[in-house]
PDB file of C-alpha atoms in Angstrom:
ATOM      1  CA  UNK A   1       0.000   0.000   0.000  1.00  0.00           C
ATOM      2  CA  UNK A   2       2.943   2.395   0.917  1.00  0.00           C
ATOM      3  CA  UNK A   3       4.154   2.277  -2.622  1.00  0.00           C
ATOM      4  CA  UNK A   4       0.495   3.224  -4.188  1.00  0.00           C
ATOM      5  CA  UNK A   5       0.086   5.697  -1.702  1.00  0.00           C
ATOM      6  CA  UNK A   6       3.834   7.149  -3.351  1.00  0.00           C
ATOM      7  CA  UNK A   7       3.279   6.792  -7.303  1.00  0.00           C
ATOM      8  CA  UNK A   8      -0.482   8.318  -6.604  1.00  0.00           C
ATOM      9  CA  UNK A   9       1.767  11.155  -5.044  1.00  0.00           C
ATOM     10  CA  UNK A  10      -0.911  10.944  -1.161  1.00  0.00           C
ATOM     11  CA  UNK A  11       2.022  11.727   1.211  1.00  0.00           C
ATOM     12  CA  UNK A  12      -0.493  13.184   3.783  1.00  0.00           C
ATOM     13  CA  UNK A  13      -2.130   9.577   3.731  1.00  0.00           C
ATOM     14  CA  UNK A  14       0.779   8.189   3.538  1.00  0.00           C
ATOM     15  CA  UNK A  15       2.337   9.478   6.675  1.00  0.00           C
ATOM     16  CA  UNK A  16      -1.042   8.975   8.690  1.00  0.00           C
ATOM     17  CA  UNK A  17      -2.705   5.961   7.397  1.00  0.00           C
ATOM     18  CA  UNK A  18      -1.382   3.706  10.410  1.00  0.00           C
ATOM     19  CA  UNK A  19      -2.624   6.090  12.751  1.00  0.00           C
ATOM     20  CA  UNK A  20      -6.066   5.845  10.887  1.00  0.00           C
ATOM     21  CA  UNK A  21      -6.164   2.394  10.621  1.00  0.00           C
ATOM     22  CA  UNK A  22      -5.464   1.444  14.374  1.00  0.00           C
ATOM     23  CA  UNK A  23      -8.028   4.210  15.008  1.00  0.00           C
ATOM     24  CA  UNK A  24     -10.940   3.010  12.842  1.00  0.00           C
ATOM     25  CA  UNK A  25     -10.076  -0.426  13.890  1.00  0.00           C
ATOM     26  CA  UNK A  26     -10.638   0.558  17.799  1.00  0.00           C
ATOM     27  CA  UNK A  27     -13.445   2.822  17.093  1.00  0.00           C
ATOM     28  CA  UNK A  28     -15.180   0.292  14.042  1.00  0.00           C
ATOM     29  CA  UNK A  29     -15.392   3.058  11.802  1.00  0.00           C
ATOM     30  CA  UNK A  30     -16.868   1.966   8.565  1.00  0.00           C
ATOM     31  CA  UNK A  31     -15.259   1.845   4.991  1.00  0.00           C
ATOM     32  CA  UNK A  32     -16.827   4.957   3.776  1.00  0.00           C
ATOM     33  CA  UNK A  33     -16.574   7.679   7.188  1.00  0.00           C
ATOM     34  CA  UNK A  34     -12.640   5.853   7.129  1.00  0.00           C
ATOM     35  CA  UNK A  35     -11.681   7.039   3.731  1.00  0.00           C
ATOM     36  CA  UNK A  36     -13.861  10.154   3.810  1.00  0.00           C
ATOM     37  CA  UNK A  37     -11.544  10.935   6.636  1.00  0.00           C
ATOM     38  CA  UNK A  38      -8.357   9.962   4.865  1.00  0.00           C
ATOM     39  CA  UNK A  39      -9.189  11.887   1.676  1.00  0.00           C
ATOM     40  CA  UNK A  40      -9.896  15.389   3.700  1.00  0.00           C
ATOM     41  CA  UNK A  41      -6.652  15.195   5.827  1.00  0.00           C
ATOM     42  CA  UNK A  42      -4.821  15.137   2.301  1.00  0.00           C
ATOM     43  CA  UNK A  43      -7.132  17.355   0.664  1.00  0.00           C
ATOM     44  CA  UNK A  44      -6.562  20.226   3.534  1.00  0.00           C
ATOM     45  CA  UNK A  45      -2.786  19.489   4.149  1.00  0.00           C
ATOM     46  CA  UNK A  46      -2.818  20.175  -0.061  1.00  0.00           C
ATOM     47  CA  UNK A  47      -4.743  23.590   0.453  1.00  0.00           C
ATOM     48  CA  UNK A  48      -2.385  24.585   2.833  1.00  0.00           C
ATOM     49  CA  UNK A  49       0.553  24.486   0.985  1.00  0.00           C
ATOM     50  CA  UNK A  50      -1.486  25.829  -2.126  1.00  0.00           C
ATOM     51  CA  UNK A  51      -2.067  29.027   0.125  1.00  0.00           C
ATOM     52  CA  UNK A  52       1.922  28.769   1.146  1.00  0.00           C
ATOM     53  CA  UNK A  53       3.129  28.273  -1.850  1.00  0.00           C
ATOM     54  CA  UNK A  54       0.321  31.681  -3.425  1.00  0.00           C
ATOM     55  CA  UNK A  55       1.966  33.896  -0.694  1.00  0.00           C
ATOM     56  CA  UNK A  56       5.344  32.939  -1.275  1.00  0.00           C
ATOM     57  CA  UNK A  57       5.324  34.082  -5.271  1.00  0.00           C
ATOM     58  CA  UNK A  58       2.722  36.983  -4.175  1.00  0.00           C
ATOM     59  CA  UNK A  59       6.323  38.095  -2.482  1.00  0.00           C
ATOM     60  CA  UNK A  60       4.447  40.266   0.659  1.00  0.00           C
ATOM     61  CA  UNK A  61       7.279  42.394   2.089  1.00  0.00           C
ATOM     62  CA  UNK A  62       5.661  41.224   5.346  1.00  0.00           C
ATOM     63  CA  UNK A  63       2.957  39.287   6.780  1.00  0.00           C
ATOM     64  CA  UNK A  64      -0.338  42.501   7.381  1.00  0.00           C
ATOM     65  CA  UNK A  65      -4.243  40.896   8.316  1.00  0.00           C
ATOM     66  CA  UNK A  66      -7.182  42.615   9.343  1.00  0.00           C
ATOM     67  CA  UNK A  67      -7.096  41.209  12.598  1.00  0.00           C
ATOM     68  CA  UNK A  68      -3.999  43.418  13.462  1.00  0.00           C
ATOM     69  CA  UNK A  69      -5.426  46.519  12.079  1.00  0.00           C
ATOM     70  CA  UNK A  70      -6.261  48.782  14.965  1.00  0.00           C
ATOM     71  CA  UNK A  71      -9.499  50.306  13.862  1.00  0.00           C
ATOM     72  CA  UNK A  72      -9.848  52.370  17.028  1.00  0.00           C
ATOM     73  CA  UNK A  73      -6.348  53.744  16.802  1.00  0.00           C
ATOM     74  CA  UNK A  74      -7.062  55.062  12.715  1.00  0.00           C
ATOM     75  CA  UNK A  75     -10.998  56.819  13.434  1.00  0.00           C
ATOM     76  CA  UNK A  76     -10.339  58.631   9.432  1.00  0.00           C
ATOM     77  CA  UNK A  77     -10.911  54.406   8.032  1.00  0.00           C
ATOM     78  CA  UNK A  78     -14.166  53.416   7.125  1.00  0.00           C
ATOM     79  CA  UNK A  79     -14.340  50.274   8.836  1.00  0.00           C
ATOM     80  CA  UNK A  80     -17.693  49.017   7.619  1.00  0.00           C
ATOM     81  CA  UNK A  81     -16.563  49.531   3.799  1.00  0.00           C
ATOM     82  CA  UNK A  82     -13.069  48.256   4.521  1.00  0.00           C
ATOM     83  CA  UNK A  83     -15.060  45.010   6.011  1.00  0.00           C
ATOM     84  CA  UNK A  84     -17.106  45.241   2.789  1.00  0.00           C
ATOM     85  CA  UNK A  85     -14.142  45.065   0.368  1.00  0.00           C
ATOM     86  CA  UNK A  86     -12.512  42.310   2.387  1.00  0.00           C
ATOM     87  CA  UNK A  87     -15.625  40.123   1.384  1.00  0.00           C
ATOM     88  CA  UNK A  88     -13.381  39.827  -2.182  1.00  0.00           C
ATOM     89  CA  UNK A  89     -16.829  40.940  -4.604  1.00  0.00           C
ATOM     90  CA  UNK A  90     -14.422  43.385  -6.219  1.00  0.00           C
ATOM     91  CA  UNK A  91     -12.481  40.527  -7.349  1.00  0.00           C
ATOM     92  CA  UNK A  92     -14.823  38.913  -8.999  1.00  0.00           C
ATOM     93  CA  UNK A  93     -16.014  42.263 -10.549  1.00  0.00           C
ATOM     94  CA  UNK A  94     -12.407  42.758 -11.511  1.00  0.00           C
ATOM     95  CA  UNK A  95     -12.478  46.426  -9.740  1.00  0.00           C
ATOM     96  CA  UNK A  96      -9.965  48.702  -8.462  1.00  0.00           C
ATOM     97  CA  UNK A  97      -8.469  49.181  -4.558  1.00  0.00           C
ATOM     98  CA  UNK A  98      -7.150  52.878  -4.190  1.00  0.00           C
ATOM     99  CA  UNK A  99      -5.947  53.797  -0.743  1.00  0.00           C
ATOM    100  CA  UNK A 100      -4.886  57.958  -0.980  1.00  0.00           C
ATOM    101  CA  UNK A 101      -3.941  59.553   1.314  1.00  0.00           C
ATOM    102  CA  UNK A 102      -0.757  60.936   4.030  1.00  0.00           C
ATOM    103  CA  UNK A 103       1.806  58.691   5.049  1.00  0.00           C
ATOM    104  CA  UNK A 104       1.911  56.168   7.990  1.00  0.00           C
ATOM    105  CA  UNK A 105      -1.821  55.939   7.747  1.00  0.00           C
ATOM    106  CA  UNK A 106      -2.560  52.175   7.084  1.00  0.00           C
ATOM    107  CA  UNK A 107      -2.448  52.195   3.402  1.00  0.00           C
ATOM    108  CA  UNK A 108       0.040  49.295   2.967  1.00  0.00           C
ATOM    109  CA  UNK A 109      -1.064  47.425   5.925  1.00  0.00           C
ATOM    110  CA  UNK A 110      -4.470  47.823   4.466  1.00  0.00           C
ATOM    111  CA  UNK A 111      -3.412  47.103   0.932  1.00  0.00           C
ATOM    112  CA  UNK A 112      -0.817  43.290   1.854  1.00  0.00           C
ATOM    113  CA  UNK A 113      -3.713  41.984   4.280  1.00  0.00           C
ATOM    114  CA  UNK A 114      -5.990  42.313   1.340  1.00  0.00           C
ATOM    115  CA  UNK A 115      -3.916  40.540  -0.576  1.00  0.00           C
ATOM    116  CA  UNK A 116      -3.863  38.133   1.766  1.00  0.00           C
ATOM    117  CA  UNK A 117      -7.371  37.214   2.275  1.00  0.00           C
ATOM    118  CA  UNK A 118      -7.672  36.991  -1.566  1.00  0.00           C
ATOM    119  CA  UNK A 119      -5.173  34.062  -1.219  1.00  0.00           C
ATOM    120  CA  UNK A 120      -6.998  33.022   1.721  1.00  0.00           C
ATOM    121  CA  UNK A 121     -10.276  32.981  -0.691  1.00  0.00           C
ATOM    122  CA  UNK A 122      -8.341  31.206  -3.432  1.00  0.00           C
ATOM    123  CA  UNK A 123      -7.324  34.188  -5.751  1.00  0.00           C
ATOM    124  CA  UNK A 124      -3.738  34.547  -6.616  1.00  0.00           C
ATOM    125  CA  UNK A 125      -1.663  38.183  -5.979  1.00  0.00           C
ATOM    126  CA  UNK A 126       1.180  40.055  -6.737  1.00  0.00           C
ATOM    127  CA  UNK A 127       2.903  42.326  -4.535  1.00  0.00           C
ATOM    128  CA  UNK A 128       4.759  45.244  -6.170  1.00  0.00           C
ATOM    129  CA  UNK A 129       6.092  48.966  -5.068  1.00  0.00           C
ATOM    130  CA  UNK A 130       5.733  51.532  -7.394  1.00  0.00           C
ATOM    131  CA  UNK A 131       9.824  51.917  -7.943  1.00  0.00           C
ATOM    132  CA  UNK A 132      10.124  48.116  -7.997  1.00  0.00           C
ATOM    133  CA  UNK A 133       8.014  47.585 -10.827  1.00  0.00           C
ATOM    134  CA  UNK A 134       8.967  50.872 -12.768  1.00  0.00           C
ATOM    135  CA  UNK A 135      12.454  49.089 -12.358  1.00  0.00           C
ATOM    136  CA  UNK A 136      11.470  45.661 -13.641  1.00  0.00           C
ATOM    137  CA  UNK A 137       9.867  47.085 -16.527  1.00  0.00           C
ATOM    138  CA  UNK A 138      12.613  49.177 -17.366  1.00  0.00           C
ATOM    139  CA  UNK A 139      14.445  46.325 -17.259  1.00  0.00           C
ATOM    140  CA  UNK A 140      12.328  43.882 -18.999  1.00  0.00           C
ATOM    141  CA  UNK A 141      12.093  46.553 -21.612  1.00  0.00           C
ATOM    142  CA  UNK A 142      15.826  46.365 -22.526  1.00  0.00           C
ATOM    143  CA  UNK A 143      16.410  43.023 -22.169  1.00  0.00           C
ATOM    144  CA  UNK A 144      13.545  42.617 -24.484  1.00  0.00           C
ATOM    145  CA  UNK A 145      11.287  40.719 -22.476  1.00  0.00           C
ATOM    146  CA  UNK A 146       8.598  43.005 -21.814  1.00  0.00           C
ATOM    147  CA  UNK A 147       5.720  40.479 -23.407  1.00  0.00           C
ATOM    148  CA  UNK A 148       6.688  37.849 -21.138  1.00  0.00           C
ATOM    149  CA  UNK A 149       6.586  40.470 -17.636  1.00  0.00           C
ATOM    150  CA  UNK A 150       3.004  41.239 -19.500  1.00  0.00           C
ATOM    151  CA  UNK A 151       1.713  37.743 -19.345  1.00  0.00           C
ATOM    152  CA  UNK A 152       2.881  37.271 -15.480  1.00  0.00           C
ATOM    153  CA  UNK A 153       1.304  40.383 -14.381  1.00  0.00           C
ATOM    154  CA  UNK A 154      -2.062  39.560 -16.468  1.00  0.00           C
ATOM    155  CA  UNK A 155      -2.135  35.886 -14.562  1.00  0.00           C
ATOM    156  CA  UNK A 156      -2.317  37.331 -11.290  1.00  0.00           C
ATOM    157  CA  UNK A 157      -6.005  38.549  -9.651  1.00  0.00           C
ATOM    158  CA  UNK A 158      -5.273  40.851  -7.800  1.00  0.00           C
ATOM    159  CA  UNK A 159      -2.471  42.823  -8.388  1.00  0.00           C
ATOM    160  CA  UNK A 160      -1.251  45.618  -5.401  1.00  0.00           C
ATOM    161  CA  UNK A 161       1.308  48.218  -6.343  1.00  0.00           C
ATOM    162  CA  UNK A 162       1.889  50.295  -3.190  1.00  0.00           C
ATOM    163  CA  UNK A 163       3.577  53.816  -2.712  1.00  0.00           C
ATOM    164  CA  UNK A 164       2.635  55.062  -5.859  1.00  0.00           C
ATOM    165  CA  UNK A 165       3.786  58.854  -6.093  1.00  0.00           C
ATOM    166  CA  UNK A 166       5.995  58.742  -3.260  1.00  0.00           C
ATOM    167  CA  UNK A 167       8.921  59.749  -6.474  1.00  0.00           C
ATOM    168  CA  UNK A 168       8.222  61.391  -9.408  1.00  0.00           C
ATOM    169  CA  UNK A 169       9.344  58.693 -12.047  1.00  0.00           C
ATOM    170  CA  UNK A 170      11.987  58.909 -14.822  1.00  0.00           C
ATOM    171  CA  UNK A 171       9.639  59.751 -18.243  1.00  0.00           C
ATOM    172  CA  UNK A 172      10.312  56.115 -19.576  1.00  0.00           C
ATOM    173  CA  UNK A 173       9.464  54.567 -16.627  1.00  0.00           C
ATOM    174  CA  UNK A 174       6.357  56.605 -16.239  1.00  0.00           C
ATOM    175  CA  UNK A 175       5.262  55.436 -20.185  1.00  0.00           C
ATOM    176  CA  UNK A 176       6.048  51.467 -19.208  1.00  0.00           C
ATOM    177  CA  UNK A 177       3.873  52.203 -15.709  1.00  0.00           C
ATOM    178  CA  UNK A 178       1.165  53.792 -17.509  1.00  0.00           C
ATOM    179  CA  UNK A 179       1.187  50.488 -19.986  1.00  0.00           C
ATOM    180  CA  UNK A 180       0.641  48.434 -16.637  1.00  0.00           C
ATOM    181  CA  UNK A 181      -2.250  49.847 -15.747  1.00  0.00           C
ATOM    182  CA  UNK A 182      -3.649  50.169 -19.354  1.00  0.00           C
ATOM    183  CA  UNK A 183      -3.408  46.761 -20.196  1.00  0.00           C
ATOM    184  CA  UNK A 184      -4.431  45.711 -16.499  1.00  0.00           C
ATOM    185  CA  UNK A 185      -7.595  47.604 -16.671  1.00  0.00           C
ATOM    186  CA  UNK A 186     -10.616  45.630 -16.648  1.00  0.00           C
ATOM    187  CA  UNK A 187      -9.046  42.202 -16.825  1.00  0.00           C
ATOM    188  CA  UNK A 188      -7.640  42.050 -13.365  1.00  0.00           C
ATOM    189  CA  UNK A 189      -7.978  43.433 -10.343  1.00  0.00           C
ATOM    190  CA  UNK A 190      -5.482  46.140  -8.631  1.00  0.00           C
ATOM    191  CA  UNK A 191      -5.082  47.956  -5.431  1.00  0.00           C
ATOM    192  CA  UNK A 192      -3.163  50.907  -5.772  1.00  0.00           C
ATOM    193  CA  UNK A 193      -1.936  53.175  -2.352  1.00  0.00           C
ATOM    194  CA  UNK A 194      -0.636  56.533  -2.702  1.00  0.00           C
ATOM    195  CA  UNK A 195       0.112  59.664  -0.820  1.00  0.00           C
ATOM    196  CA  UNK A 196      -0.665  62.015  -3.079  1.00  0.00           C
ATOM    197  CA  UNK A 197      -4.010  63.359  -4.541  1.00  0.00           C
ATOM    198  CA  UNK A 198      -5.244  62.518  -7.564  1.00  0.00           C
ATOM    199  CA  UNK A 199      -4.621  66.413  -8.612  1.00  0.00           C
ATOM    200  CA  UNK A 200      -1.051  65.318  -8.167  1.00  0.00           C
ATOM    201  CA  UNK A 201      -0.268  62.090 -10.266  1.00  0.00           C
ATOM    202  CA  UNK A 202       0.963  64.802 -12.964  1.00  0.00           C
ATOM    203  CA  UNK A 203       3.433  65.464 -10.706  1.00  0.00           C
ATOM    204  CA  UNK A 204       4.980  61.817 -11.107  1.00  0.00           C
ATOM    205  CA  UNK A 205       4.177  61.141 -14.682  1.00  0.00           C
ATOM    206  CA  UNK A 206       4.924  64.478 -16.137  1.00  0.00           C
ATOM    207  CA  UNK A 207       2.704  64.370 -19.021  1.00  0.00           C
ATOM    208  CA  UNK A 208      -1.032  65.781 -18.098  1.00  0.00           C
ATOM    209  CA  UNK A 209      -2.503  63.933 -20.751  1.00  0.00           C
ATOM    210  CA  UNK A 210      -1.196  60.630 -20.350  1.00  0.00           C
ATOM    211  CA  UNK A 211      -1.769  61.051 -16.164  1.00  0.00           C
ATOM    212  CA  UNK A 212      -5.409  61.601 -17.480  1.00  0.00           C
ATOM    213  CA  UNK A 213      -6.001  58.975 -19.337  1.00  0.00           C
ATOM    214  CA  UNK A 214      -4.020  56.643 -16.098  1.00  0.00           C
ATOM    215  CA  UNK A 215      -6.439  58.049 -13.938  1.00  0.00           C
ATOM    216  CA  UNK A 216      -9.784  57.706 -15.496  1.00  0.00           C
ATOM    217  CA  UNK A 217      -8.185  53.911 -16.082  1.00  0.00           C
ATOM    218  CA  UNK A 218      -7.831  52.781 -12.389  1.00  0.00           C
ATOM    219  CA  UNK A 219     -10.515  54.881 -10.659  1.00  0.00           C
ATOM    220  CA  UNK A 220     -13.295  53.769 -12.961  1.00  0.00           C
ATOM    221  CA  UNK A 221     -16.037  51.939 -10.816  1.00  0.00           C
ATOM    222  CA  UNK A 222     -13.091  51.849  -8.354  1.00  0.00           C
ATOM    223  CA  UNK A 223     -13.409  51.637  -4.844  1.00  0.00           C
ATOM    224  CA  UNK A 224     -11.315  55.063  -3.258  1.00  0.00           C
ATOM    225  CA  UNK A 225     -10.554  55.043   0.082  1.00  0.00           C
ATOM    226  CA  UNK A 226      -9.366  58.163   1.796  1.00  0.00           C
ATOM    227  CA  UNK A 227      -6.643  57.755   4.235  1.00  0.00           C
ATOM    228  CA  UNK A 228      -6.184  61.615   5.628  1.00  0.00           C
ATOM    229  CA  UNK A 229      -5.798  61.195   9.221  1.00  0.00           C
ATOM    230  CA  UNK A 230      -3.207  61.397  11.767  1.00  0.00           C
ATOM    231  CA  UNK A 231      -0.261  59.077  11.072  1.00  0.00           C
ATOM    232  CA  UNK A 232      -1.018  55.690  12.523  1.00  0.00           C
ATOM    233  CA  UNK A 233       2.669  54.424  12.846  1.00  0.00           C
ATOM    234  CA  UNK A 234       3.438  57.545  14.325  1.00  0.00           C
ATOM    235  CA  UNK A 235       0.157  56.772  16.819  1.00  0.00           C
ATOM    236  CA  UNK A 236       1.453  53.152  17.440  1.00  0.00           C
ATOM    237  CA  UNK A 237       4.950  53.983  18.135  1.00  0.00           C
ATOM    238  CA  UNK A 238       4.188  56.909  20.602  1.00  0.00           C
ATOM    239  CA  UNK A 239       1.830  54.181  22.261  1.00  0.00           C
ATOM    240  CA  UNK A 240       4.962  51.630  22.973  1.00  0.00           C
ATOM    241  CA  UNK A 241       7.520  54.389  23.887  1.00  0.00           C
ATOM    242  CA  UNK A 242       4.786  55.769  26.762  1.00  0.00           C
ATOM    243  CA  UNK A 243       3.791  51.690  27.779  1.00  0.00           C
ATOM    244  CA  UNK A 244       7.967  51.686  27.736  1.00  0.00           C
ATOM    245  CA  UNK A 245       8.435  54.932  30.049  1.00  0.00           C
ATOM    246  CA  UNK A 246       5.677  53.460  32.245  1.00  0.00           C
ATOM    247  CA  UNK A 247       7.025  50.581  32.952  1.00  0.00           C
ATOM    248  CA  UNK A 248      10.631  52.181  33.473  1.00  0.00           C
ATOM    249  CA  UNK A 249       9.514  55.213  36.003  1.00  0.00           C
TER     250      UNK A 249
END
């Protein structure tokens, strides 16, 4: 049996079917409930490393979840919409993310534990910063390889390119990112953070026509958050240092 179990490639069985079978012998457990229970221990050890494997190439600087958010300590989120958009319907109606606003107010954190439930809901992501990608493409485009970086960033669901704006972008650069989006729009999914208005994209991509034609790309039927509060790093951070001084005086 140990060498079926191999060639049909069950090494979740494999590894536990002694334990099952001493188990089902001492409890009588009947053919059926016995293999019912063999097949989901495989089938959710497989999901598992389907999820680990998703986050792994999504390549999340760090691990971000909803759970960890502090609501209370960022009052200028919408929680209930936030809540709503975590449901994944956007997704499926291949709509826009777009988190604007000052910095150190939850965008990214926001932005990488959406892309993590998406995995968790069996969509596949791609993390990105704004410079990183400008970068690959730039690269991609010299090494003339820019169809094949096209066809991994069309694959993904849910793409997320965070810090967009943060530096205004060499004029190339800003042509190849402007090509992203284009050819993302409408057949995928993207969440995009930012900390500068809309008003201000022509500060990054130079050209007021082309920024125009970006923009009415990613915000149509996009969701837009607005993230203008007080910094919530800054928040957090002043939080620990006072617990700290507390506990030291």
């Amino acid at each position: 049996m140990d060498e079926y179990l191999k060639r049909l490639r069950l090494p979740t069985i494999r590894e536990q079917v002694d334990a099952y079978l001493r188990e089902a012998n001492e409890q009588q457990i009947t053919y059926e409930e016995f293999l019912f229970q063999l097949l989901s221990i495989e089938i959710a050890e497989r999901e598992i490393k389907k999820k680990e494997l998703a986050r792994k190439k999504a390549q999340f600087p760090v691990h971000k979840d909803l759970l960890s958010f502090q609501f209370e300590e960022a009052p200028h989120v919408p929680k209930r919409r936030i809540l709503d958009i975590f449901q994944g319907e956007y997704i499926q109606q291949k709509r826009n993310v777009i988190f604007i606003g000052n910095s150190g107010t939850g965008k990214s954190h926001l932005s990488i534990a959406l892309g993590e439930e998406a995995i968790n809901q069996g969509y596949t992501v791609k993390y990105y910063t704004a410079a990183r990608l400008s970068n690959e493409l730039m690269e991609a485009q010299d090494e003339k390889r820019l169809l094949q970086l096209e066809k991994q960033w069309l694959a993904a669901d849910v793409t997320i390119i965070d810090e967009l704006g943060y530096i205004p972008y060499h004029q190339r650069a800003a042509e190849l990112l402007f090509q992203f989006f284009s050819t993302r729009y409408e057949r995928g999914s993207m969440i995009i953070t930012s900390n500068r208005e809309f008003s201000r994209w022509v500060e990054v991509f130079h050209d007021e026509q082309m920024t125009a034609a970006l923009l009415d790309r990613v915000t149509h039927k996009a969701h837009i958050i607005p993230m203008n509060g007080e910094s919530y790093r800054l928040k957090e951070t002043y939080s620990k240092v006072t617990r700290g001084w507390s506990t030291f005086t």
